[in-house]
PDB file of C-alpha atoms in Angstrom:
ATOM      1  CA  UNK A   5     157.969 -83.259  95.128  1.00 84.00           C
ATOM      2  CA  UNK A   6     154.775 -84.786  96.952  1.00 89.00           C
ATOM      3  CA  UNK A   7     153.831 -86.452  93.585  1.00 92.00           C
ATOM      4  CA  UNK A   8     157.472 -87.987  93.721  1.00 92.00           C
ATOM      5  CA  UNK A   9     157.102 -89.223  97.208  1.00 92.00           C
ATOM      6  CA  UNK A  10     153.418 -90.468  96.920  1.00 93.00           C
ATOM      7  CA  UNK A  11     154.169 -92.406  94.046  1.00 94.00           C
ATOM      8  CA  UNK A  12     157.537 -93.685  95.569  1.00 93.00           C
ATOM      9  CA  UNK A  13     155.862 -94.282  98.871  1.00 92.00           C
ATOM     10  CA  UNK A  14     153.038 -96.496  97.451  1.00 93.00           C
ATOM     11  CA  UNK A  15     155.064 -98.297  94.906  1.00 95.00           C
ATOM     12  CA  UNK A  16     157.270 -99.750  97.233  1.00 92.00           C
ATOM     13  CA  UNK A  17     154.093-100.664  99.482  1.00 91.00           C
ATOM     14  CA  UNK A  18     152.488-102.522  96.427  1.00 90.00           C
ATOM     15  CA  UNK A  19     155.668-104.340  95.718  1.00 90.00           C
ATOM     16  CA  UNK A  20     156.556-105.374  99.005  1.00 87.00           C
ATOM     17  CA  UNK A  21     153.076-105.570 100.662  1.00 81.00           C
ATOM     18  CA  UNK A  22     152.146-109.091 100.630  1.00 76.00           C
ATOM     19  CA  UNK A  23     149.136-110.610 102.239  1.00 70.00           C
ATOM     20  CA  UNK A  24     146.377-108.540 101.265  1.00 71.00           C
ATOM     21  CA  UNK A  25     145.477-105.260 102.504  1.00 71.00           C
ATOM     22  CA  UNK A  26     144.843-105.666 105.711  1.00 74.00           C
ATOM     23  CA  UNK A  27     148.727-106.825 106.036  1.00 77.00           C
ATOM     24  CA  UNK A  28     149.883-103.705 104.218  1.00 84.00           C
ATOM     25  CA  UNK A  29     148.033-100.946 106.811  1.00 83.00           C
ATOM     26  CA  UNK A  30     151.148-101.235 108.763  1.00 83.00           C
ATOM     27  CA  UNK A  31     153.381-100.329 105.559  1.00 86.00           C
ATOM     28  CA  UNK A  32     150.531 -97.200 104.977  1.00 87.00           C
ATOM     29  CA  UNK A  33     151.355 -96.136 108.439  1.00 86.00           C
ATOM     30  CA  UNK A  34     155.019 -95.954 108.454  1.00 87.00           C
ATOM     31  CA  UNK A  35     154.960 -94.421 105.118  1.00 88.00           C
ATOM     32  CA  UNK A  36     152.336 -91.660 106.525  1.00 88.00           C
ATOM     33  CA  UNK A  37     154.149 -91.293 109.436  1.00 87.00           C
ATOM     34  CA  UNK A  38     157.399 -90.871 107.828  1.00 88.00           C
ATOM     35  CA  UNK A  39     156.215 -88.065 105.892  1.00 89.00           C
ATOM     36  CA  UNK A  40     153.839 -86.591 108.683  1.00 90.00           C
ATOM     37  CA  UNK A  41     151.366 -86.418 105.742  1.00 90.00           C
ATOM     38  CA  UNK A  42     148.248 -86.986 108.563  1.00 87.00           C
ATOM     39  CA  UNK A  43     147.823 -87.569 111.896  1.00 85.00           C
ATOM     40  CA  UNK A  44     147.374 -90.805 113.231  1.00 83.00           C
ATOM     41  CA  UNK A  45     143.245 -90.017 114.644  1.00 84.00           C
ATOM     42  CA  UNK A  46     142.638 -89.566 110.042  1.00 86.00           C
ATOM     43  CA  UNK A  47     144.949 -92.581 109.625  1.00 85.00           C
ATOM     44  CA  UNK A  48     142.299 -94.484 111.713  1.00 85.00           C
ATOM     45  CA  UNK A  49     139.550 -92.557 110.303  1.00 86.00           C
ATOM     46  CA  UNK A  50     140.953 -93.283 106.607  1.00 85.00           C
ATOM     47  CA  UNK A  51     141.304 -97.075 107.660  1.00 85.00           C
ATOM     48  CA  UNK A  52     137.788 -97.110 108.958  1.00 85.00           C
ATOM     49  CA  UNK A  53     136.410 -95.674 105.578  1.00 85.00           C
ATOM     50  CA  UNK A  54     138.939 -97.852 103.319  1.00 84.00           C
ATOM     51  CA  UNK A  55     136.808-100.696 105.540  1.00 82.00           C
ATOM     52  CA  UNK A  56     133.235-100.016 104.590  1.00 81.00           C
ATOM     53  CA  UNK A  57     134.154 -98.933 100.918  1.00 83.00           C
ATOM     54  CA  UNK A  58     133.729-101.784  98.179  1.00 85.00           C
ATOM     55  CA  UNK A  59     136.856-102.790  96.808  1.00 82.00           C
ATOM     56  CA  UNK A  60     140.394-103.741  98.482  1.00 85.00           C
ATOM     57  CA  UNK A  61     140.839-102.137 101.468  1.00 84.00           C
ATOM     58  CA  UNK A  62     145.096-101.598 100.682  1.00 86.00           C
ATOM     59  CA  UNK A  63     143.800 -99.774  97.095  1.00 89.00           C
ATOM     60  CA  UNK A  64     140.992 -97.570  99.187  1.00 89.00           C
ATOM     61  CA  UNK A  65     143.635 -96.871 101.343  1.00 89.00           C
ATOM     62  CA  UNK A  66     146.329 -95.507  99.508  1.00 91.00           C
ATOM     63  CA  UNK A  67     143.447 -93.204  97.609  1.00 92.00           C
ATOM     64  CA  UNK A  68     142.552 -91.751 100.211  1.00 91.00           C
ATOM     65  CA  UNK A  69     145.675 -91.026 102.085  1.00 92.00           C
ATOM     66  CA  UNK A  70     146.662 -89.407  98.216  1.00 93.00           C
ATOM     67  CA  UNK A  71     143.516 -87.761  98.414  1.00 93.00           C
ATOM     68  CA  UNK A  72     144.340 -85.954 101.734  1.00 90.00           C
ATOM     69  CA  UNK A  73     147.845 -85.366 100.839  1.00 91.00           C
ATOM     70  CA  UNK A  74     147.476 -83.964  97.312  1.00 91.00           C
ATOM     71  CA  UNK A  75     143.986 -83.967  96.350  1.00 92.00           C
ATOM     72  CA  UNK A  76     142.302 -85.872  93.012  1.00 95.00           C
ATOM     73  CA  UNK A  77     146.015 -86.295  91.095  1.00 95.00           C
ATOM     74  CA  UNK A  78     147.493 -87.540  94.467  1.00 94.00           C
ATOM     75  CA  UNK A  79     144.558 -90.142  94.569  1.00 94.00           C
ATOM     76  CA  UNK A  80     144.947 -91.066  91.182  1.00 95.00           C
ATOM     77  CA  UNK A  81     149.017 -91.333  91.372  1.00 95.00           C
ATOM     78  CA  UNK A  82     148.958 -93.122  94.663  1.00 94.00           C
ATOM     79  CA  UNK A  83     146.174 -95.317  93.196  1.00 94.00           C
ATOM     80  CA  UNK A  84     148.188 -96.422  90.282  1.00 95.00           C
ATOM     81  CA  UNK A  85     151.512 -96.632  92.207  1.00 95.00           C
ATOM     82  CA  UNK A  86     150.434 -99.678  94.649  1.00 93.00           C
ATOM     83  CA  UNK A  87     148.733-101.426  91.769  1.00 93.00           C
ATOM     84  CA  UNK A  88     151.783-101.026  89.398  1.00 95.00           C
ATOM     85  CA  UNK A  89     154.011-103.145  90.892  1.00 93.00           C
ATOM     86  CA  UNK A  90     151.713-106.637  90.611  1.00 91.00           C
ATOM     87  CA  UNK A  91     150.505-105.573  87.298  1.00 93.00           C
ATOM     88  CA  UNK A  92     153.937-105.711  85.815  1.00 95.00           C
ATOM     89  CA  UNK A  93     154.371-108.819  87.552  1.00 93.00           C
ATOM     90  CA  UNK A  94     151.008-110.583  86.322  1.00 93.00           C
ATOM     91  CA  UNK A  95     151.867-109.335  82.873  1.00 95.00           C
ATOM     92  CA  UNK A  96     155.480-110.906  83.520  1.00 95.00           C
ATOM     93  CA  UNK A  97     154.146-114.206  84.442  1.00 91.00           C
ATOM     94  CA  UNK A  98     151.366-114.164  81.790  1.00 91.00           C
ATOM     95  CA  UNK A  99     154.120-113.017  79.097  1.00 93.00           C
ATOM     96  CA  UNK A 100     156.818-116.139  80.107  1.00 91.00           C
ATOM     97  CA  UNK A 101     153.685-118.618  80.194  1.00 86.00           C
ATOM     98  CA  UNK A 102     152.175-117.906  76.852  1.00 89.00           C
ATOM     99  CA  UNK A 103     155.872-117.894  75.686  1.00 90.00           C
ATOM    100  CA  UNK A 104     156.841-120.980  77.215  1.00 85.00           C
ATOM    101  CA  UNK A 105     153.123-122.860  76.073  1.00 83.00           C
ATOM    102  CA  UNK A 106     154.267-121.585  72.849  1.00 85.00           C
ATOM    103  CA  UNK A 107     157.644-123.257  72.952  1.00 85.00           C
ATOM    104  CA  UNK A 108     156.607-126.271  74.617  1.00 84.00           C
ATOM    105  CA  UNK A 109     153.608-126.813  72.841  1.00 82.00           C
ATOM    106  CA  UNK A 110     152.881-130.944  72.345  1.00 83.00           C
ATOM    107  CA  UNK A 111     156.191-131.336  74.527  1.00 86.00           C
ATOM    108  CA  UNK A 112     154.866-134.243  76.675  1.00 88.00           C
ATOM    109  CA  UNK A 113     156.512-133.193  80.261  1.00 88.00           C
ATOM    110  CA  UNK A 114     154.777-129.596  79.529  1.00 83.00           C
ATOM    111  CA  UNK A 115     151.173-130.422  79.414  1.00 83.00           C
ATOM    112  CA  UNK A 116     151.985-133.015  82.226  1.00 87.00           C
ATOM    113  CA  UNK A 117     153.137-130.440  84.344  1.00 86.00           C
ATOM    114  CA  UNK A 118     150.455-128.105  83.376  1.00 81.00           C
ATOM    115  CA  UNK A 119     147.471-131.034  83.775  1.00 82.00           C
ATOM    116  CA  UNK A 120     149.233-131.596  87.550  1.00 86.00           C
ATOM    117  CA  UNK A 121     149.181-127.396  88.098  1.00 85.00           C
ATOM    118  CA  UNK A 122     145.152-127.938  87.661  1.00 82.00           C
ATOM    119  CA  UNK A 123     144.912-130.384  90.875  1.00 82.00           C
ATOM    120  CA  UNK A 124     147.422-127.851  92.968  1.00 85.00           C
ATOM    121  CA  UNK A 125     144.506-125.155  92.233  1.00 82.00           C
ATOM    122  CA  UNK A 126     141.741-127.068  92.982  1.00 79.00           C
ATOM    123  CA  UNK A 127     143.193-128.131  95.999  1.00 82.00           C
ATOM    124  CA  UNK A 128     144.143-124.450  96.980  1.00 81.00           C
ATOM    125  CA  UNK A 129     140.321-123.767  96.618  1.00 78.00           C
ATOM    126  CA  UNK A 130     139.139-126.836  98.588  1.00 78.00           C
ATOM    127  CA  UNK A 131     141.241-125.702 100.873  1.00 80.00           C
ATOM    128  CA  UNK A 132     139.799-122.473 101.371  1.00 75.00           C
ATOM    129  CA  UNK A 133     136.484-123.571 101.013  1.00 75.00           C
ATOM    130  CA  UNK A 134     137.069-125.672 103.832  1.00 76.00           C
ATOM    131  CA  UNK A 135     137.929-123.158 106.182  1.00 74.00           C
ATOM    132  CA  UNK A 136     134.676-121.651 105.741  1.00 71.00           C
ATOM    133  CA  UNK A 137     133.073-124.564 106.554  1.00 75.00           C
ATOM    134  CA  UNK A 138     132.267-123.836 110.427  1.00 75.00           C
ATOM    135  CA  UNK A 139     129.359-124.271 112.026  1.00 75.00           C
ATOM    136  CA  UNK A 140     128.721-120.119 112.163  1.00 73.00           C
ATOM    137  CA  UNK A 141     128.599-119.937 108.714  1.00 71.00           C
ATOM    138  CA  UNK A 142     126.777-123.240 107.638  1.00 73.00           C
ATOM    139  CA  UNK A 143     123.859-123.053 110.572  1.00 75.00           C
ATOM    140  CA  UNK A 144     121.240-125.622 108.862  1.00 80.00           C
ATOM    141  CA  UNK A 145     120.995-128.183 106.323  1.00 83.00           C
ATOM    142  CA  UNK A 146     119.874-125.669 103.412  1.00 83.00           C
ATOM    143  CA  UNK A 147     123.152-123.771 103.878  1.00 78.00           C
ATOM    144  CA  UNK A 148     124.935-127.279 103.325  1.00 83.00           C
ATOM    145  CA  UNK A 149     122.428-127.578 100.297  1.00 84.00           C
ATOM    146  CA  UNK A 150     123.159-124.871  98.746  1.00 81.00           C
ATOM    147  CA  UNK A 151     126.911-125.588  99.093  1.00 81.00           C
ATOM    148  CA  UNK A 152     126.191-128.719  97.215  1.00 84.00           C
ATOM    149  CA  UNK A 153     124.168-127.257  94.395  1.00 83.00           C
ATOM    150  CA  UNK A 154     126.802-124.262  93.620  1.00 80.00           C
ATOM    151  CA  UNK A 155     129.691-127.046  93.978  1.00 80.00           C
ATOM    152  CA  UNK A 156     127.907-129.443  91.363  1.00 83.00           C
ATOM    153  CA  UNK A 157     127.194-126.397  89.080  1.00 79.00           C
ATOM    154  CA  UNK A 158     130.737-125.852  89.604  1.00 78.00           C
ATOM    155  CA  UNK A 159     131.994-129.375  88.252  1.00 79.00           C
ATOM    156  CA  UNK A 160     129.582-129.666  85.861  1.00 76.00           C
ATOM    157  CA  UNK A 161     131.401-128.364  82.901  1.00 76.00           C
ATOM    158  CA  UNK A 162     133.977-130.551  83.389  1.00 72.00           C
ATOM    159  CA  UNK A 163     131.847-133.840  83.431  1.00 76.00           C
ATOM    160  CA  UNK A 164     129.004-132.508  80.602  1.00 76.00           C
ATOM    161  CA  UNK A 165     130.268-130.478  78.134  1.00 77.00           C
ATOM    162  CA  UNK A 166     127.819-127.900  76.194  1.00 79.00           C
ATOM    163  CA  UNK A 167     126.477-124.423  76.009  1.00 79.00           C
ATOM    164  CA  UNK A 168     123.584-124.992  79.211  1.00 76.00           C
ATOM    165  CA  UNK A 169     126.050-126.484  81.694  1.00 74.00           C
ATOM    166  CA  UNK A 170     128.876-123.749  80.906  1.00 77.00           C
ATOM    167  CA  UNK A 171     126.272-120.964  81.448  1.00 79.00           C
ATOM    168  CA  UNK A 172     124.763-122.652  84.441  1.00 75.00           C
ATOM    169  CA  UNK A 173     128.482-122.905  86.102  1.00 76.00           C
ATOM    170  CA  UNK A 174     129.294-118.908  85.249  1.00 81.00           C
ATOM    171  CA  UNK A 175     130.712-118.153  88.583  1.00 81.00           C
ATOM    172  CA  UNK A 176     128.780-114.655  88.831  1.00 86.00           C
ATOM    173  CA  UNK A 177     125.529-116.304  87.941  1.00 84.00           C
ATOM    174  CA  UNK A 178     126.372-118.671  91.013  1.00 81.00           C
ATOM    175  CA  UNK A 179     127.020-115.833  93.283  1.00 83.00           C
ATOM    176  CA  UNK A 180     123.764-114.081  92.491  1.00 88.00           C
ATOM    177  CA  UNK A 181     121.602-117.778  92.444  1.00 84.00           C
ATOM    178  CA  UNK A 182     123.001-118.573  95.781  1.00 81.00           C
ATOM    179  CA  UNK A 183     122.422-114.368  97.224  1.00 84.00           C
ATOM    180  CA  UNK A 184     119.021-115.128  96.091  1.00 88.00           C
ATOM    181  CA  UNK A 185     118.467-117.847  97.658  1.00 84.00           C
ATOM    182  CA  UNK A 186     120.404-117.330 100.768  1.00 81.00           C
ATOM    183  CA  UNK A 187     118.332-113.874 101.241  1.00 86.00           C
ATOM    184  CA  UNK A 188     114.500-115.730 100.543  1.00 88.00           C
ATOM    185  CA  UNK A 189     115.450-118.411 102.593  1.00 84.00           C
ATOM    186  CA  UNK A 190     116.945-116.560 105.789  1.00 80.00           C
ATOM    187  CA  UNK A 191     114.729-113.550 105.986  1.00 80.00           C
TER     188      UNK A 191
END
C-alpha cells in the first residue's frame, strides 16, 4: 500500500509540478504531510540535503522522502514516479514531431515554420543569458571576455562549417574551457 501511494503521490507531483523543483517543494510537502510520512524538522532536513546534492533538487527530493518512507524500492519507485510523467510527454512530443517532419517533409509552410521555431529558441536563450548579465556576476572586463569567446565558439558552426569549429563549439568542452579559465584567472 505505501508503494501505491508513493508512486501515486509523486506521479501526480511530476505531472503537475511545473517550474522546476524548487516550485514543486510545496507539492512534496502537502503530499508528506498528507500521509504523515515525516515530520516537518526531516522535511527541512531532506530539503536542505536535496540542496547540496548534484542533480535536480525536485528528483533528490522525492528519493529521499521514498527513502525514509520505504527504504531503497521506495527511492527507486518515487524516483521513477516524478520523472514518468515528462518522459511520456517528451517522448509524445518527440513521437508527433518526427511524425509530422515525416509527413510534411519538403512541404514549404513546414520547414518555414520550423526555420522561424530556431529564432524563438535563440531568443529564449538570449534571453536568459541576459538576465545573468549583472554586474555581480560579470565583475571585470575578462568575465565580459570570456562571455565573448564562449558566445563566438557558440556561433561558429553556424557561420564555418567543418570538423574543428563543431568540436571547438561542443557545449561541454565550453563549460570546462571557460571553468578553467574562470578558476586561473580569479584565484
Amino acid at each position: 500500500m505505501i508503494y501505491l501511494q508513493l508512486f501515486l503521490s509523486f506521479f501526480k507531483i511530476g505531472l503537475f509540478g511545473f517550474g522546476g523543483g524548487l516550485a514543486i517543494l510545496s507539492l512534496i510537502e502537502m503530499e508528506v504531510e498528507q500521509y504523515g510520512w515525516m515530520t516537518q524538522q526531516e522535511f527541512v532536513d531532506i530539503v536542505a540535503v536535496s540542496q547540496v546534492t548534484p542533480g535536480p533538487i525536485g528528483i533528490n527530493c522525492a528519493t529521499y522522502v521514498g527513502y525514509t518512507v520505504a527504504g531503497i524500492w521506495g527511492s527507486v519507485l518515487s524516483t521513477c514516479a516524478i520523472v514518468l510523467p515528462s518522459l511520456i510527454i517528451m517522448l509524445s512530443i518527440c513521437k508527433a514531431y518526427f511524425w509530422l517532419q515525416k509527413r510534411f517533409q519538403g512541404n514549404p509552410y513546414f520547414e518555414q515554420t520550423l526555420r522561424m521555431l530556431r529564432f524563438t529558441v535563440i531568443g529564449l536563450v538570449a534571453s536568459a543569458a541576459l538576465l545573468l548579465m549583472k554586474p555581480t556576476t560579470f565583475i571585470d572586463s575578462i568575465s565580459w571576455v570570456i562571455f565573448a569567446l564562449v558566445a563566438i565558439f557558440t556561433i561558429l558552426p553556424n557561420l564555418v562549417k567543418n570538423k574543428v569549429t563543431e568540436w571547438l563549439s561542443h557545449p561541454i568542452l565550453l563549460i570546462i574551457l571557460a571553468g578553467v579559465a574562470g578558476y586561473f584567472i580569479y584565484r
